[in-house]
């Protein structure tokens, strides 16, 4: 079967394999278009999108507010560089600070890893001024693939091939407050943590862990950096996942990206209090970061979440989705974890790729995140009925995955 312009999945995959570096492998599908939470491949098959471009397409596909904002901004002014300012970036920075409810300053980037690079440079500068020489991050944490962010990433499989690194980064088990307390001294410049570990398999921290991290950093003078690249902008049912625990306090630096632009590339690094002024003129920059189109898209995403009450919707649909999955008794399903519309199916065996393939064959796009964990990060507009359809189909998907592996 072939789609528009006679292009078919198999043909396009062969051309992709021949033309691109092999770092992604060859994706299983060539997508042609989307509408809401549905996408179609070039062969005309339709799927319920339960991964949303790795938690990026927060308003789904083709949302009128995003289309209108991006179209209008592109028609008017698509780029300025950082030699000139523009109103959308100012409005976006002001809006992020309003949502965070704290005094701070914003740096806009192209992506999440670049937001973390900005946070790391702030922490390095802070450390140099204060005589602090090392950093602490969590085992299995993920902060990006550029070399600075990669040095903080606690996944050996992707970190080790490119070491050694210039920074002294010490890794501790995620969720272990005692280990964190032992690792952070007055020589530590900063602690980098995800409020929920994303690439590790959507792993929330135990209650009290983020509060303990805040207290440890306050006691030693180390900066607390919250990596909300994946978790921010409504993914967990709050604007920022750290708010599930740190209602009355903030990290010293916060980074976000993915869902912020709803499909347009944009990230942000926000620093608070005295740390907001650590960068001096010339310390950091980006030609494309926070360009007018990306900023307009982010403003449209935030305005739509507010106008349509999507934070409450995410919480309600996410709870029903989690309860529905949790109620399934299947030998391959060990449980479900996560918050809001950010969940992981926890498997009883290392069969996530088989589950992903079986789900795709059944019309659902999910992500084999770890050998025994499958990620769900659908658009925030996912309906109760769509969530229910996946829950209803899941037992048969698990049956198929189990049979394939056997």
Short mmCIF file of C-alpha atoms in Angstrom, two decimals:
data_model
loop_
_atom_site.label_atom_id
_atom_site.label_comp_id
_atom_site.label_asym_id
_atom_site.label_seq_id
_atom_site.Cartn_x
_atom_site.Cartn_y
_atom_site.Cartn_z
CA UNK A 1 0.00 0.00 0.00
CA UNK A 2 1.24 3.52 -0.66
CA UNK A 3 0.08 6.90 0.56
CA UNK A 4 0.32 10.44 -0.72
CA UNK A 5 2.76 10.81 -3.64
CA UNK A 6 3.01 7.04 -3.86
CA UNK A 7 5.26 6.80 -0.81
CA UNK A 8 4.98 3.58 1.21
CA UNK A 9 6.29 2.68 4.66
CA UNK A 10 8.71 0.04 3.45
CA UNK A 11 10.11 2.16 0.63
CA UNK A 12 10.61 5.20 2.86
CA UNK A 13 12.27 3.11 5.56
CA UNK A 14 14.77 1.76 3.03
CA UNK A 15 15.57 5.27 1.80
CA UNK A 16 15.89 6.47 5.40
CA UNK A 17 18.35 3.67 6.20
CA UNK A 18 20.45 4.57 3.19
CA UNK A 19 20.48 8.32 3.82
CA UNK A 20 20.78 8.74 7.60
CA UNK A 21 23.39 7.91 10.22
CA UNK A 22 22.36 4.74 12.05
CA UNK A 23 22.10 6.29 15.54
CA UNK A 24 18.28 5.94 15.70
CA UNK A 25 18.07 2.64 13.88
CA UNK A 26 15.25 2.62 11.34
CA UNK A 27 11.91 3.71 12.86
CA UNK A 28 9.06 1.25 12.28
CA UNK A 29 6.64 3.71 10.70
CA UNK A 30 6.65 6.75 8.44
CA UNK A 31 3.96 9.09 9.73
CA UNK A 32 2.11 11.30 7.27
CA UNK A 33 -0.33 13.38 9.30
CA UNK A 34 -2.12 13.75 12.61
CA UNK A 35 -5.37 15.04 14.01
CA UNK A 36 -5.96 15.39 17.74
CA UNK A 37 -4.58 12.26 19.39
CA UNK A 38 -4.63 10.24 16.17
CA UNK A 39 -1.90 9.85 13.55
CA UNK A 40 -1.84 8.17 10.14
CA UNK A 41 1.14 6.48 8.52
CA UNK A 42 1.95 6.82 4.83
CA UNK A 43 0.15 3.54 4.14
CA UNK A 44 -3.07 5.02 5.52
CA UNK A 45 -3.15 3.10 8.82
CA UNK A 46 -4.47 5.03 11.82
CA UNK A 47 -3.05 4.87 15.36
CA UNK A 48 -3.92 6.33 18.74
CA UNK A 49 -0.78 8.30 19.60
CA UNK A 50 0.13 7.44 23.19
CA UNK A 51 3.68 8.78 23.02
CA UNK A 52 3.17 12.21 21.36
CA UNK A 53 6.64 12.56 19.93
CA UNK A 54 8.21 11.70 23.32
CA UNK A 55 5.85 13.89 25.39
CA UNK A 56 6.21 16.84 23.02
CA UNK A 57 2.87 17.17 21.18
CA UNK A 58 1.04 18.35 24.27
CA UNK A 59 -1.99 19.65 22.31
CA UNK A 60 -2.01 16.70 19.96
CA UNK A 61 -1.76 17.17 16.22
CA UNK A 62 -3.18 20.07 14.24
CA UNK A 63 -4.67 21.89 17.22
CA UNK A 64 -6.27 25.08 15.84
CA UNK A 65 -4.68 27.32 18.49
CA UNK A 66 -1.19 26.08 17.66
CA UNK A 67 -1.77 26.22 13.91
CA UNK A 68 -3.08 29.78 14.12
CA UNK A 69 -0.28 31.01 16.39
CA UNK A 70 2.53 29.45 14.34
CA UNK A 71 1.03 30.48 11.01
CA UNK A 72 0.48 34.07 12.07
CA UNK A 73 3.93 34.41 13.60
CA UNK A 74 5.67 32.83 10.61
CA UNK A 75 3.84 35.19 8.28
CA UNK A 76 4.89 38.18 10.34
CA UNK A 77 8.36 37.54 11.78
CA UNK A 78 9.93 34.09 11.89
CA UNK A 79 13.40 34.91 13.19
CA UNK A 80 15.39 37.74 14.70
CA UNK A 81 18.54 36.07 16.17
CA UNK A 82 19.55 37.35 19.60
CA UNK A 83 20.71 40.65 18.12
CA UNK A 84 17.16 41.94 18.47
CA UNK A 85 14.32 41.18 20.85
CA UNK A 86 10.71 40.43 20.06
CA UNK A 87 7.47 40.52 22.01
CA UNK A 88 6.64 36.76 21.99
CA UNK A 89 9.86 35.88 23.83
CA UNK A 90 9.24 38.58 26.44
CA UNK A 91 5.64 37.43 26.93
CA UNK A 92 6.79 33.82 27.25
CA UNK A 93 9.47 34.59 29.84
CA UNK A 94 6.98 36.67 31.83
CA UNK A 95 4.39 33.89 31.62
CA UNK A 96 6.81 31.19 32.80
CA UNK A 97 7.80 33.32 35.80
CA UNK A 98 4.11 33.91 36.55
CA UNK A 99 3.43 30.17 36.50
CA UNK A 100 6.42 29.52 38.74
CA UNK A 101 5.40 32.28 41.14
CA UNK A 102 8.95 33.23 42.05
CA UNK A 103 11.45 35.92 41.20
CA UNK A 104 13.72 34.69 38.47
CA UNK A 105 15.17 35.13 35.01
CA UNK A 106 14.74 32.99 31.89
CA UNK A 107 17.09 31.80 29.14
CA UNK A 108 15.34 30.35 26.08
CA UNK A 109 17.03 27.56 24.12
CA UNK A 110 16.22 25.25 21.21
CA UNK A 111 15.92 22.05 23.18
CA UNK A 112 16.05 20.31 26.52
CA UNK A 113 19.70 19.36 26.40
CA UNK A 114 20.58 22.97 25.63
CA UNK A 115 18.47 24.14 28.56
CA UNK A 116 20.49 21.78 30.76
CA UNK A 117 23.73 23.07 29.25
CA UNK A 118 22.68 26.56 30.34
CA UNK A 119 21.88 25.27 33.83
CA UNK A 120 25.23 23.51 34.00
CA UNK A 121 27.13 26.63 32.95
CA UNK A 122 25.31 28.60 35.65
CA UNK A 123 26.29 25.95 38.19
CA UNK A 124 29.90 25.91 37.00
CA UNK A 125 30.11 29.68 37.33
CA UNK A 126 28.55 29.51 40.77
CA UNK A 127 30.98 26.76 41.76
CA UNK A 128 34.05 28.62 40.54
CA UNK A 129 33.07 31.75 42.47
CA UNK A 130 32.39 29.75 45.64
CA UNK A 131 35.31 27.31 45.39
CA UNK A 132 33.04 24.32 44.73
CA UNK A 133 34.36 21.74 42.35
CA UNK A 134 32.02 18.78 41.83
CA UNK A 135 28.44 17.89 40.94
CA UNK A 136 25.98 15.25 42.08
CA UNK A 137 23.40 13.53 39.88
CA UNK A 138 21.31 10.39 40.07
CA UNK A 139 21.98 6.93 38.74
CA UNK A 140 19.83 6.20 35.68
CA UNK A 141 19.06 9.90 35.35
CA UNK A 142 18.90 11.42 31.89
CA UNK A 143 19.77 15.04 31.17
CA UNK A 144 20.60 15.03 27.46
CA UNK A 145 23.19 13.97 24.90
CA UNK A 146 25.36 17.04 24.41
CA UNK A 147 28.65 16.55 26.24
CA UNK A 148 27.91 18.73 29.26
CA UNK A 149 24.44 17.27 29.80
CA UNK A 150 25.76 13.80 29.02
CA UNK A 151 28.34 14.12 31.78
CA UNK A 152 25.39 14.45 34.22
CA UNK A 153 23.51 11.53 32.72
CA UNK A 154 23.61 8.42 34.88
CA UNK A 155 22.93 5.82 32.21
CA UNK A 156 26.21 4.04 31.62
CA UNK A 157 25.21 2.63 28.22
CA UNK A 158 24.95 6.08 26.65
CA UNK A 159 27.45 7.91 28.87
CA UNK A 160 30.48 5.66 28.98
CA UNK A 161 31.26 5.45 25.23
CA UNK A 162 32.00 9.19 25.15
CA UNK A 163 33.93 9.64 28.40
CA UNK A 164 36.05 10.65 30.15
CA UNK A 165 34.38 13.96 30.89
CA UNK A 166 35.81 17.25 32.03
CA UNK A 167 33.49 17.52 35.04
CA UNK A 168 33.63 15.66 38.34
CA UNK A 169 30.12 14.19 38.58
CA UNK A 170 29.26 11.79 41.40
CA UNK A 171 26.22 9.57 41.02
CA UNK A 172 23.89 8.43 43.80
CA UNK A 173 20.88 6.09 43.78
CA UNK A 174 17.71 7.99 42.88
CA UNK A 175 15.30 8.32 45.78
CA UNK A 176 17.89 7.56 48.48
CA UNK A 177 18.02 10.70 50.65
CA UNK A 178 20.75 9.28 52.89
CA UNK A 179 23.01 8.62 49.90
CA UNK A 180 22.35 12.13 48.63
CA UNK A 181 23.14 13.60 52.05
CA UNK A 182 26.42 11.71 52.19
CA UNK A 183 27.44 12.81 48.69
CA UNK A 184 26.71 16.54 48.99
CA UNK A 185 29.24 18.60 50.92
CA UNK A 186 30.16 22.27 51.01
CA UNK A 187 32.48 21.53 48.05
CA UNK A 188 29.55 20.50 45.85
CA UNK A 189 28.44 23.08 43.27
CA UNK A 190 25.06 21.62 42.34
CA UNK A 191 22.72 18.65 42.49
CA UNK A 192 20.88 17.76 39.27
CA UNK A 193 17.67 15.73 39.73
CA UNK A 194 14.54 14.91 37.76
CA UNK A 195 11.37 15.30 39.89
CA UNK A 196 10.38 12.04 38.22
CA UNK A 197 12.99 10.08 36.30
CA UNK A 198 11.80 9.88 32.72
CA UNK A 199 14.13 7.72 30.66
CA UNK A 200 14.73 5.43 33.63
CA UNK A 201 11.16 4.25 33.19
CA UNK A 202 8.90 7.03 34.58
CA UNK A 203 10.08 6.57 38.15
CA UNK A 204 8.58 8.99 40.70
CA UNK A 205 10.64 9.72 43.82
CA UNK A 206 9.56 8.36 47.21
CA UNK A 207 7.58 10.86 49.32
CA UNK A 208 9.82 13.40 50.99
CA UNK A 209 12.79 12.92 48.66
CA UNK A 210 12.60 16.30 46.94
CA UNK A 211 12.05 18.02 50.28
CA UNK A 212 15.16 16.27 51.60
CA UNK A 213 17.11 17.33 48.51
CA UNK A 214 16.06 20.94 49.08
CA UNK A 215 17.12 20.75 52.73
CA UNK A 216 20.47 19.14 51.87
CA UNK A 217 21.25 21.83 49.31
CA UNK A 218 20.18 24.59 51.70
CA UNK A 219 22.43 23.17 54.43
CA UNK A 220 25.50 22.85 52.22
CA UNK A 221 25.02 25.74 49.81
CA UNK A 222 24.86 23.51 46.73
CA UNK A 223 22.43 24.54 44.00
CA UNK A 224 19.38 22.35 43.43
CA UNK A 225 18.66 21.96 39.72
CA UNK A 226 15.34 20.39 38.72
CA UNK A 227 15.33 18.87 35.25
CA UNK A 228 11.70 19.18 34.12
CA UNK A 229 12.46 18.68 30.44
CA UNK A 230 9.93 15.88 30.22
CA UNK A 231 7.70 16.54 33.21
CA UNK A 232 6.76 20.20 32.91
CA UNK A 233 3.84 21.98 31.23
CA UNK A 234 1.09 19.75 32.51
CA UNK A 235 2.47 16.28 31.82
CA UNK A 236 1.94 15.08 35.39
CA UNK A 237 -1.22 17.13 36.03
CA UNK A 238 0.58 20.19 37.42
CA UNK A 239 2.49 22.85 35.53
CA UNK A 240 5.73 21.55 37.06
CA UNK A 241 6.17 18.10 38.60
CA UNK A 242 8.21 19.38 41.54
CA UNK A 243 5.00 21.09 42.71
CA UNK A 244 3.65 17.70 43.73
CA UNK A 245 6.00 17.97 46.70
CA UNK A 246 7.74 21.34 46.91
CA UNK A 247 4.62 23.50 47.10
CA UNK A 248 6.30 26.21 49.15
CA UNK A 249 9.79 26.09 47.70
CA UNK A 250 11.49 25.98 44.35
CA UNK A 251 14.70 24.62 42.97
CA UNK A 252 17.45 27.16 42.38
CA UNK A 253 17.39 26.38 38.67
CA UNK A 254 14.68 24.67 36.60
CA UNK A 255 14.85 23.44 33.02
CA UNK A 256 12.00 22.55 30.69
CA UNK A 257 11.39 21.81 27.00
CA UNK A 258 9.45 19.00 25.24
CA UNK A 259 5.77 19.88 25.83
CA UNK A 260 6.46 23.61 26.03
CA UNK A 261 6.33 24.18 22.27
CA UNK A 262 3.67 21.59 21.48
CA UNK A 263 5.81 20.35 18.57
CA UNK A 264 7.98 23.39 17.93
CA UNK A 265 11.58 23.22 19.24
CA UNK A 266 12.03 25.36 22.32
CA UNK A 267 13.46 24.94 25.81
CA UNK A 268 13.96 27.14 28.84
CA UNK A 269 16.33 27.45 31.76
CA UNK A 270 14.93 29.44 34.69
CA UNK A 271 17.11 30.56 37.60
CA UNK A 272 15.75 32.01 40.81
CA UNK A 273 16.86 34.54 43.40
CA UNK A 274 20.50 35.67 43.24
CA UNK A 275 21.32 32.84 40.84
CA UNK A 276 19.14 34.48 38.18
CA UNK A 277 21.87 37.06 37.59
CA UNK A 278 24.85 34.69 37.40
CA UNK A 279 25.25 35.06 33.65
CA UNK A 280 26.97 38.26 32.60
CA UNK A 281 26.78 39.68 29.09
CA UNK A 282 28.50 37.30 26.68
CA UNK A 283 28.47 34.27 29.01
CA UNK A 284 25.94 32.31 26.98
CA UNK A 285 23.78 32.55 23.89
CA UNK A 286 21.81 30.87 21.11
CA UNK A 287 21.05 32.03 17.58
CA UNK A 288 17.74 30.18 17.32
CA UNK A 289 16.79 29.78 20.98
CA UNK A 290 13.39 31.28 21.78
CA UNK A 291 12.82 32.47 18.25
CA UNK A 292 9.47 34.16 17.52
CA UNK A 293 7.75 31.07 16.11
CA UNK A 294 8.80 28.81 18.97
CA UNK A 295 7.83 31.43 21.52
CA UNK A 296 4.44 31.98 19.87
CA UNK A 297 3.85 28.22 19.89
CA UNK A 298 4.70 28.00 23.58
CA UNK A 299 2.37 30.87 24.42
CA UNK A 300 -0.41 29.11 22.50
CA UNK A 301 0.24 25.86 24.36
CA UNK A 302 0.13 27.53 27.77
CA UNK A 303 -2.96 29.60 26.92
CA UNK A 304 -4.80 26.50 25.64
CA UNK A 305 -3.94 24.48 28.74
CA UNK A 306 -5.34 27.30 30.87
CA UNK A 307 -8.41 27.97 28.73
CA UNK A 308 -9.40 24.32 28.33
CA UNK A 309 -8.62 23.31 31.93
CA UNK A 310 -6.20 20.63 30.76
CA UNK A 311 -4.36 20.27 34.08
CA UNK A 312 -7.52 18.91 35.71
CA UNK A 313 -8.28 16.90 32.59
CA UNK A 314 -4.81 15.31 32.65
CA UNK A 315 -5.26 14.39 36.30
CA UNK A 316 -8.70 12.86 35.75
CA UNK A 317 -7.89 10.92 32.57
CA UNK A 318 -4.52 9.89 33.97
CA UNK A 319 -6.07 8.47 37.12
CA UNK A 320 -8.63 6.50 35.11
CA UNK A 321 -5.90 5.25 32.80
CA UNK A 322 -3.70 4.20 35.72
CA UNK A 323 -6.61 2.53 37.54
CA UNK A 324 -7.68 0.72 34.40
CA UNK A 325 -4.21 -0.64 33.71
CA UNK A 326 -3.70 -1.48 37.37
CA UNK A 327 -6.87 -3.55 37.39
CA UNK A 328 -5.65 -5.83 34.59
CA UNK A 329 -4.49 -9.22 35.83
CA UNK A 330 -1.99 -10.56 33.31
CA UNK A 331 1.18 -12.57 33.90
CA UNK A 332 3.23 -10.16 31.78
CA UNK A 333 2.01 -7.03 33.58
CA UNK A 334 3.63 -6.33 36.95
CA UNK A 335 2.04 -2.91 37.50
CA UNK A 336 1.82 0.71 36.40
CA UNK A 337 3.55 3.82 37.76
CA UNK A 338 3.65 7.54 37.11
CA UNK A 339 1.32 10.51 37.41
CA UNK A 340 -1.14 12.26 35.12
CA UNK A 341 -0.71 11.33 31.49
CA UNK A 342 2.83 10.09 32.03
CA UNK A 343 2.80 6.41 32.88
CA UNK A 344 4.90 3.31 32.52
CA UNK A 345 3.63 -0.21 32.14
CA UNK A 346 5.92 -2.24 34.36
CA UNK A 347 6.43 -5.68 32.88
CA UNK A 348 7.20 -8.93 34.66
CA UNK A 349 9.80 -9.78 32.00
CA UNK A 350 12.08 -7.95 29.56
CA UNK A 351 9.52 -7.84 26.74
CA UNK A 352 8.92 -4.15 26.18
CA UNK A 353 9.85 -4.21 22.46
CA UNK A 354 7.35 -7.02 21.89
CA UNK A 355 4.65 -5.04 23.71
CA UNK A 356 5.43 -1.97 21.63
CA UNK A 357 5.17 -3.99 18.41
CA UNK A 358 1.94 -5.72 19.46
CA UNK A 359 0.41 -2.39 20.48
CA UNK A 360 1.35 -0.88 17.12
CA UNK A 361 -0.24 -3.79 15.27
CA UNK A 362 -3.38 -3.15 17.34
CA UNK A 363 -3.41 0.56 16.47
CA UNK A 364 -1.65 2.13 19.48
CA UNK A 365 1.74 3.88 19.53
CA UNK A 366 3.66 3.33 22.77
CA UNK A 367 7.37 3.38 23.62
CA UNK A 368 9.56 0.50 24.80
CA UNK A 369 11.50 2.68 27.23
CA UNK A 370 13.38 0.04 29.19
CA UNK A 371 13.57 -3.73 28.69
CA UNK A 372 10.71 -4.15 31.18
CA UNK A 373 8.99 -0.74 30.99
CA UNK A 374 6.72 0.75 28.32
CA UNK A 375 6.16 4.51 28.35
CA UNK A 376 2.81 6.22 27.80
CA UNK A 377 2.95 9.99 27.26
CA UNK A 378 -0.07 10.85 25.10
CA UNK A 379 -1.27 14.33 24.15
CA UNK A 380 -2.79 16.17 27.11
CA UNK A 381 -6.08 16.24 25.19
CA UNK A 382 -6.47 12.45 25.26
CA UNK A 383 -10.13 11.68 25.97
CA UNK A 384 -11.53 9.26 28.54
CA UNK A 385 -12.85 7.14 25.69
CA UNK A 386 -9.47 6.97 23.98
CA UNK A 387 -7.77 6.01 27.24
CA UNK A 388 -10.44 3.38 27.79
CA UNK A 389 -9.89 1.94 24.32
CA UNK A 390 -6.24 1.26 25.16
CA UNK A 391 -7.09 -0.31 28.51
CA UNK A 392 -9.63 -2.56 26.79
CA UNK A 393 -7.10 -3.61 24.15
CA UNK A 394 -4.16 -4.10 26.52
CA UNK A 395 -4.83 -7.73 27.62
CA UNK A 396 -4.80 -8.92 24.01
CA UNK A 397 -1.68 -6.84 23.32
CA UNK A 398 0.06 -8.49 26.27
CA UNK A 399 -1.09 -11.91 25.07
CA UNK A 400 0.42 -11.27 21.65
CA UNK A 401 3.67 -9.94 23.14
CA UNK A 402 3.98 -12.97 25.38
CA UNK A 403 3.39 -15.35 22.47
CA UNK A 404 5.94 -13.59 20.28
CA UNK A 405 8.61 -13.89 22.91
CA UNK A 406 7.84 -17.55 23.45
#
